[in-house]
PDB file of N, CA and C in Angstrom:
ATOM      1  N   UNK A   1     -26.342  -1.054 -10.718  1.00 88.00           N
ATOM      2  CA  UNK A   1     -25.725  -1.559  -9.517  1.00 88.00           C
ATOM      3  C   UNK A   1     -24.516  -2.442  -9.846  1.00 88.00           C
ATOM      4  N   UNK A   2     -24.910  -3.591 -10.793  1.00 93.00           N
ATOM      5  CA  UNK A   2     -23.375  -3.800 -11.477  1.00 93.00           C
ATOM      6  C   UNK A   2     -22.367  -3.401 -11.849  1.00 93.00           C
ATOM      7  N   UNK A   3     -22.352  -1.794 -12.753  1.00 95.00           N
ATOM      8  CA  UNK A   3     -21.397  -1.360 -12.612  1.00 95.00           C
ATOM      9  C   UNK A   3     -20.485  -0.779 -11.521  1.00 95.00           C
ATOM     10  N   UNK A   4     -21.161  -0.199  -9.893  1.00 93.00           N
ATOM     11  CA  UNK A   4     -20.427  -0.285  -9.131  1.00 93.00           C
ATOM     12  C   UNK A   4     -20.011  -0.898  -8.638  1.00 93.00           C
ATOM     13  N   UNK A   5     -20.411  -2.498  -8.711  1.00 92.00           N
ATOM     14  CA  UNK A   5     -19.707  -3.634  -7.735  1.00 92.00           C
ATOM     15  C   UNK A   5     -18.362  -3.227  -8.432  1.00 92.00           C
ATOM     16  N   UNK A   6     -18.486  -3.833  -9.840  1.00 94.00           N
ATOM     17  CA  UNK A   6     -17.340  -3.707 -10.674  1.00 94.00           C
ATOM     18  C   UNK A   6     -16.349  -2.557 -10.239  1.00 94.00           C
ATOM     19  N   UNK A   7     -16.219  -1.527 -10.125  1.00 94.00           N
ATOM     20  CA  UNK A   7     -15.644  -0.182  -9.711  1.00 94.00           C
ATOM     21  C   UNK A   7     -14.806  -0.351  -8.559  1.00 94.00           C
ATOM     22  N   UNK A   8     -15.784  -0.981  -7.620  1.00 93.00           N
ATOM     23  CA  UNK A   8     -15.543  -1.430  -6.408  1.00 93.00           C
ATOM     24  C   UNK A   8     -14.759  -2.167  -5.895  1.00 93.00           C
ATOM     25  N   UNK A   9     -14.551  -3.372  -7.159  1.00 94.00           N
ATOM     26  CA  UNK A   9     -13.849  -4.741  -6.928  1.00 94.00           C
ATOM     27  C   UNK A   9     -12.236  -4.254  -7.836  1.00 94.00           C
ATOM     28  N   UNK A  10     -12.539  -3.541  -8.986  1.00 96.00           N
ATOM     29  CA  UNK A  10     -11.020  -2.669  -8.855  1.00 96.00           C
ATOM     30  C   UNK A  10     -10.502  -1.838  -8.679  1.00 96.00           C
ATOM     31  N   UNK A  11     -10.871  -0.698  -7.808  1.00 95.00           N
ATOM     32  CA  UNK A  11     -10.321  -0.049  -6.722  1.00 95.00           C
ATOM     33  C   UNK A  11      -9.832  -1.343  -5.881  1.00 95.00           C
ATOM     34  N   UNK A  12     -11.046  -2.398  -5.301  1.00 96.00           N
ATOM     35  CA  UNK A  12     -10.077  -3.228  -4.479  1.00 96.00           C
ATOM     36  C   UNK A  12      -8.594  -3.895  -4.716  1.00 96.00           C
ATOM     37  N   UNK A  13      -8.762  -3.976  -6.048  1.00 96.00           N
ATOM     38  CA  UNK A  13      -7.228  -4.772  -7.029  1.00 96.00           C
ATOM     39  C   UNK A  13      -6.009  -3.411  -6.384  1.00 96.00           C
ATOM     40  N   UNK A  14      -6.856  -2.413  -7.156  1.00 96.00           N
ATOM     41  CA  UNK A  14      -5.904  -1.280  -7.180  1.00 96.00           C
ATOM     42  C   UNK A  14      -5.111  -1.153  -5.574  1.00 96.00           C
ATOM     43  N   UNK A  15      -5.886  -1.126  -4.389  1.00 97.00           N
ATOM     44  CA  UNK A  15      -5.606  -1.328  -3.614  1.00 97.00           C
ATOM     45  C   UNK A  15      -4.397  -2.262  -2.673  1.00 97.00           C
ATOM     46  N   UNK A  16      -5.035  -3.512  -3.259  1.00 97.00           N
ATOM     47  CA  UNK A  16      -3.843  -4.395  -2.717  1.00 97.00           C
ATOM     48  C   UNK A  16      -2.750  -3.882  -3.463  1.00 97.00           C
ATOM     49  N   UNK A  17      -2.138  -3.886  -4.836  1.00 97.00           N
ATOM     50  CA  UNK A  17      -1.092  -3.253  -5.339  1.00 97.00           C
ATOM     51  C   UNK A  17      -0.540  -2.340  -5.122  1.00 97.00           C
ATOM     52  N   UNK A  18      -1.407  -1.314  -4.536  1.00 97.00           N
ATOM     53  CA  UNK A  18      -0.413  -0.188  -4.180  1.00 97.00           C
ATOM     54  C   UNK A  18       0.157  -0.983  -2.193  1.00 97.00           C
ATOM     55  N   UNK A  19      -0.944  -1.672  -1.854  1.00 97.00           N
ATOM     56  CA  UNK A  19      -0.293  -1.634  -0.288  1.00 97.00           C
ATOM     57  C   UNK A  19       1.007  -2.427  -0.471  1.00 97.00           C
ATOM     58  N   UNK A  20       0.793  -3.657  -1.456  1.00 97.00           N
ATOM     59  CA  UNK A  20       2.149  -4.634  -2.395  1.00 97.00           C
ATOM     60  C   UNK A  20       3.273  -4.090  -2.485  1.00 97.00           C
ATOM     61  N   UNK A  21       3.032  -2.472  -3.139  1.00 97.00           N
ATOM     62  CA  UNK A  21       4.004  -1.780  -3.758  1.00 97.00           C
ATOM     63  C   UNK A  21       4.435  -1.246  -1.994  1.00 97.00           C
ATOM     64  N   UNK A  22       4.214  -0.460  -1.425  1.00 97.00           N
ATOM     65  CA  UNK A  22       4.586   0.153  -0.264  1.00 97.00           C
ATOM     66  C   UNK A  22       5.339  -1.095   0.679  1.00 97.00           C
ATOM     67  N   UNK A  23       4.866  -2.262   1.089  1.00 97.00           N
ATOM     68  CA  UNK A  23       5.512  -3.112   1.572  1.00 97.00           C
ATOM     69  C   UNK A  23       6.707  -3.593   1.070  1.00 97.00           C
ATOM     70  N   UNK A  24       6.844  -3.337  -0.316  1.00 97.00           N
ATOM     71  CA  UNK A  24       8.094  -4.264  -0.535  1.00 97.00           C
ATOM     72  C   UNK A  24       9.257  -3.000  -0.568  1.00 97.00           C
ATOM     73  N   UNK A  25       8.560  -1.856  -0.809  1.00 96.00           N
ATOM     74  CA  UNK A  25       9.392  -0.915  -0.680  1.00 96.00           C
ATOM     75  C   UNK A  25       9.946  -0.724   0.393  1.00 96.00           C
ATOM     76  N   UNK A  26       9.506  -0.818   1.694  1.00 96.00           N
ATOM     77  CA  UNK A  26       9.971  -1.001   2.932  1.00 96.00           C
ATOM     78  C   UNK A  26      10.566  -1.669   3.150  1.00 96.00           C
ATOM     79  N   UNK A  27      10.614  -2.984   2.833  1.00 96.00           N
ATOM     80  CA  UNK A  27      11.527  -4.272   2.949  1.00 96.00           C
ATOM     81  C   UNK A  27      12.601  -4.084   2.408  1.00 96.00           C
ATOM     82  N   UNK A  28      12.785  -3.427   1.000  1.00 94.00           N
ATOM     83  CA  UNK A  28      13.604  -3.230   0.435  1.00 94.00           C
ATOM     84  C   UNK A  28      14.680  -2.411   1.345  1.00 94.00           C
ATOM     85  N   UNK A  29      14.469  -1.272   2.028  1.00 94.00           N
ATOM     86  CA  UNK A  29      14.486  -0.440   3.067  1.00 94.00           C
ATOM     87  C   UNK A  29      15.666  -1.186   3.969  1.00 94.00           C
ATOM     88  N   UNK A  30      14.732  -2.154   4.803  1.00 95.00           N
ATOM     89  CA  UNK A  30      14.976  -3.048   5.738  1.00 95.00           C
ATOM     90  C   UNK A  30      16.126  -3.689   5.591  1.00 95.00           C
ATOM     91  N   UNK A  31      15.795  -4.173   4.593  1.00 95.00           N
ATOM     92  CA  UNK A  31      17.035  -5.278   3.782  1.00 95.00           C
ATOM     93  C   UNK A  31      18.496  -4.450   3.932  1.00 95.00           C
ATOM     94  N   UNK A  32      18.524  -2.896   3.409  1.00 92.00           N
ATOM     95  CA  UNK A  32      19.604  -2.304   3.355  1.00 92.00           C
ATOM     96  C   UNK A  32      20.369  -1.775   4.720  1.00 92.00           C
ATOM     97  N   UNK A  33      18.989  -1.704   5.630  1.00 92.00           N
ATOM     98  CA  UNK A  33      19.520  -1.256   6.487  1.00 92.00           C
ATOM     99  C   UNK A  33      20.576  -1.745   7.618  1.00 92.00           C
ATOM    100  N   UNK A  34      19.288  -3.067   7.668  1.00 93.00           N
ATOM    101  CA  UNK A  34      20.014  -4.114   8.395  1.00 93.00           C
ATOM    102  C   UNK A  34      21.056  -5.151   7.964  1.00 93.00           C
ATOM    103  N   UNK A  35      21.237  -5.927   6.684  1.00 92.00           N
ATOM    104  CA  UNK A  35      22.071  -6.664   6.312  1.00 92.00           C
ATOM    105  C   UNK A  35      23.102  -5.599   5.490  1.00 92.00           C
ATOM    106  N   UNK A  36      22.836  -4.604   4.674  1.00 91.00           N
ATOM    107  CA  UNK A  36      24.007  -4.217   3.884  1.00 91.00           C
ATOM    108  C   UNK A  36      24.663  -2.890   4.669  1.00 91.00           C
ATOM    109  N   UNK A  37      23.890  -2.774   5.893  1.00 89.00           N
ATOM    110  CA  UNK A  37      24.667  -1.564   6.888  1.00 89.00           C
ATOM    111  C   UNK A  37      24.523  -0.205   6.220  1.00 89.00           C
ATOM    112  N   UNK A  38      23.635  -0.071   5.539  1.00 89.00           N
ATOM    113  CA  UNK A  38      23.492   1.115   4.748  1.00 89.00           C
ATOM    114  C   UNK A  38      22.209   1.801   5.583  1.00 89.00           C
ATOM    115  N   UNK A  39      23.269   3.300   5.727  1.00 89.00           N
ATOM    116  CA  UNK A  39      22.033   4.159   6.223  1.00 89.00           C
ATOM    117  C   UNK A  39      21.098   4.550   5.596  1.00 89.00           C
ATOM    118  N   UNK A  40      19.987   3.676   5.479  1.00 87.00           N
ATOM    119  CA  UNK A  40      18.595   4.156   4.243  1.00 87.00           C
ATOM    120  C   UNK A  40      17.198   4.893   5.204  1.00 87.00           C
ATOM    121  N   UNK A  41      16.171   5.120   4.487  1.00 89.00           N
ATOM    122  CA  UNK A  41      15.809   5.984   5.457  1.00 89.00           C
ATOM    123  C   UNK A  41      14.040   5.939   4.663  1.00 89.00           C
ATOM    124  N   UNK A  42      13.374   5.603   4.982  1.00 91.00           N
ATOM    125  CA  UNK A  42      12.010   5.206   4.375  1.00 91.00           C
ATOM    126  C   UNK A  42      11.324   6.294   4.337  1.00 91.00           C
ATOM    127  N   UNK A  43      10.359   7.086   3.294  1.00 93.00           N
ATOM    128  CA  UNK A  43      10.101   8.171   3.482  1.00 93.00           C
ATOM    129  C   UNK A  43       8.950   8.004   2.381  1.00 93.00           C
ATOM    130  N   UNK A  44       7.349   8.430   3.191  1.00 95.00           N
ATOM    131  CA  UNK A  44       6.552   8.271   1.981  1.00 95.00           C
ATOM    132  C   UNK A  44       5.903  10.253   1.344  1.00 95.00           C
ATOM    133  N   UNK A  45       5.569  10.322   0.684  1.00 96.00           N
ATOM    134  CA  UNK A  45       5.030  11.562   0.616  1.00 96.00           C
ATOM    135  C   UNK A  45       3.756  11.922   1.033  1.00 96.00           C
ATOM    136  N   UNK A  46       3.413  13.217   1.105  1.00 97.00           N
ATOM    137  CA  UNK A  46       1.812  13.428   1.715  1.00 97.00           C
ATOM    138  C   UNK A  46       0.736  12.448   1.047  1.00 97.00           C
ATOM    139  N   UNK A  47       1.146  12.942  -0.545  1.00 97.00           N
ATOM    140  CA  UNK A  47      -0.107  12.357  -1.365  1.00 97.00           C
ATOM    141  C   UNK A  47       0.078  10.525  -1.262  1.00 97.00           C
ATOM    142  N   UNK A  48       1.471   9.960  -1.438  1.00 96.00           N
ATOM    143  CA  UNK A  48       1.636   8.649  -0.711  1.00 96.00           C
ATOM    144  C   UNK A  48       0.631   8.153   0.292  1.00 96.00           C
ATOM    145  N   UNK A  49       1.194   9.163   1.598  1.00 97.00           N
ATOM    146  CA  UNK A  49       0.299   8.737   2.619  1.00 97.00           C
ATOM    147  C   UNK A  49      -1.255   8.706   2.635  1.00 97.00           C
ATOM    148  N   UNK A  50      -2.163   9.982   1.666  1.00 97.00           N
ATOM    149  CA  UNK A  50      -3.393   9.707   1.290  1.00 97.00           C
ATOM    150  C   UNK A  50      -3.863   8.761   0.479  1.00 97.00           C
ATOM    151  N   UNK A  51      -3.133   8.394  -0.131  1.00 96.00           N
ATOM    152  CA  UNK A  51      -3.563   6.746  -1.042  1.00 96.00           C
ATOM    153  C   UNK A  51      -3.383   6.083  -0.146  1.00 96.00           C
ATOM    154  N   UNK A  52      -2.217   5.881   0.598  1.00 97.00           N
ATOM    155  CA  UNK A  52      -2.145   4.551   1.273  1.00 97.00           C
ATOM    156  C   UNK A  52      -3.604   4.402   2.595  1.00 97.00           C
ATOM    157  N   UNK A  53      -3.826   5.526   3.243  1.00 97.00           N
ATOM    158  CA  UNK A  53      -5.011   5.442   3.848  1.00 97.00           C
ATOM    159  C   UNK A  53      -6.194   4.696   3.108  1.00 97.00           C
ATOM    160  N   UNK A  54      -6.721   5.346   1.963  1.00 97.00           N
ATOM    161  CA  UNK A  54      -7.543   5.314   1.339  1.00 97.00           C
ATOM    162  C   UNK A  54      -7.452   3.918   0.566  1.00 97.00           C
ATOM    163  N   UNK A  55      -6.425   3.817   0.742  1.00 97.00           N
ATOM    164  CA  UNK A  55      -6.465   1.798  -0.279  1.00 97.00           C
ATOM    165  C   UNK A  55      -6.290   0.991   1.029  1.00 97.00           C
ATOM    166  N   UNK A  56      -6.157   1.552   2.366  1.00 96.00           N
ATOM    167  CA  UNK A  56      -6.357   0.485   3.562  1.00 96.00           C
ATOM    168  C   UNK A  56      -7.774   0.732   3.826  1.00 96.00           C
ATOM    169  N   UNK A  57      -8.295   1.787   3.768  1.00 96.00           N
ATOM    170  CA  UNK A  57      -9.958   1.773   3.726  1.00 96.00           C
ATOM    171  C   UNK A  57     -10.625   1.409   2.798  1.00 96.00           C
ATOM    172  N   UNK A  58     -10.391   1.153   1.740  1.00 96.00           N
ATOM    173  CA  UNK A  58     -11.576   0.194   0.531  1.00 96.00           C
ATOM    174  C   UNK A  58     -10.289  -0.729   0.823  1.00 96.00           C
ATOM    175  N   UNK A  59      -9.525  -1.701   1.343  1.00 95.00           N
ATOM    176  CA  UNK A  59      -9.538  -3.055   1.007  1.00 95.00           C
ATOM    177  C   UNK A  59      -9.792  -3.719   2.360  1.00 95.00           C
ATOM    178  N   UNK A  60     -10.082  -2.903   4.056  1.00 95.00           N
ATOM    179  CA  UNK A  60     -10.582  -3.197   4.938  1.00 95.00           C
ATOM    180  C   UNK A  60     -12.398  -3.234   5.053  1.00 95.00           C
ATOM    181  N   UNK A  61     -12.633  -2.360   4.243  1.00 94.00           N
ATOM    182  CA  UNK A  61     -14.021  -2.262   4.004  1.00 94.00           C
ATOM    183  C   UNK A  61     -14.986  -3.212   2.770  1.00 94.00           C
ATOM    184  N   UNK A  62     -14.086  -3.804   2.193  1.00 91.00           N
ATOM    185  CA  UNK A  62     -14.137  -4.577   1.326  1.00 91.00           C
ATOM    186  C   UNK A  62     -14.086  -6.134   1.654  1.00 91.00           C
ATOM    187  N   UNK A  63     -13.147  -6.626   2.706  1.00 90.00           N
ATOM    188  CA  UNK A  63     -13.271  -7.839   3.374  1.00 90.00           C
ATOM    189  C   UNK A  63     -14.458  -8.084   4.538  1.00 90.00           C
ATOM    190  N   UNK A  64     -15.136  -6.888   5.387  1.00 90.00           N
ATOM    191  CA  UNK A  64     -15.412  -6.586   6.055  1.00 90.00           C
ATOM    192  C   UNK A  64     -16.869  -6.187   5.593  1.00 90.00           C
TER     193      UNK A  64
END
């Protein structure tokens, strides 16, 4: 049973980092769009979008 807490608790790490990584990427985004007037254009991929689900479900299910 210990070893799955463990498993559990870094998938949760893994998790916040990738949602870390996706947010700042957006901002980054943001930043260009709005202050440097640059037409940028945010775009995640399929498999993107299945991690990002899946690391908002183990780190919502994890506080919760």
């Amino acid at each position: 049973m210990k070893i799955i807490n463990e498993i559990y608790q870094i998938l949760f790490i893994s998790s916040i980092i990738f949602i870390i990584k996706i947010i700042t990427n957006l901002s980054i985004k943001v930043y260009g769009r709005f202050k440097l007037k640059k037409e940028t254009r945010f775009t995640l991929t399929n498999i993107e979008k299945l991690i990002l689900w899946v690391s908002l479900t183990i780190f919502l299910s994890y506080i919760f």
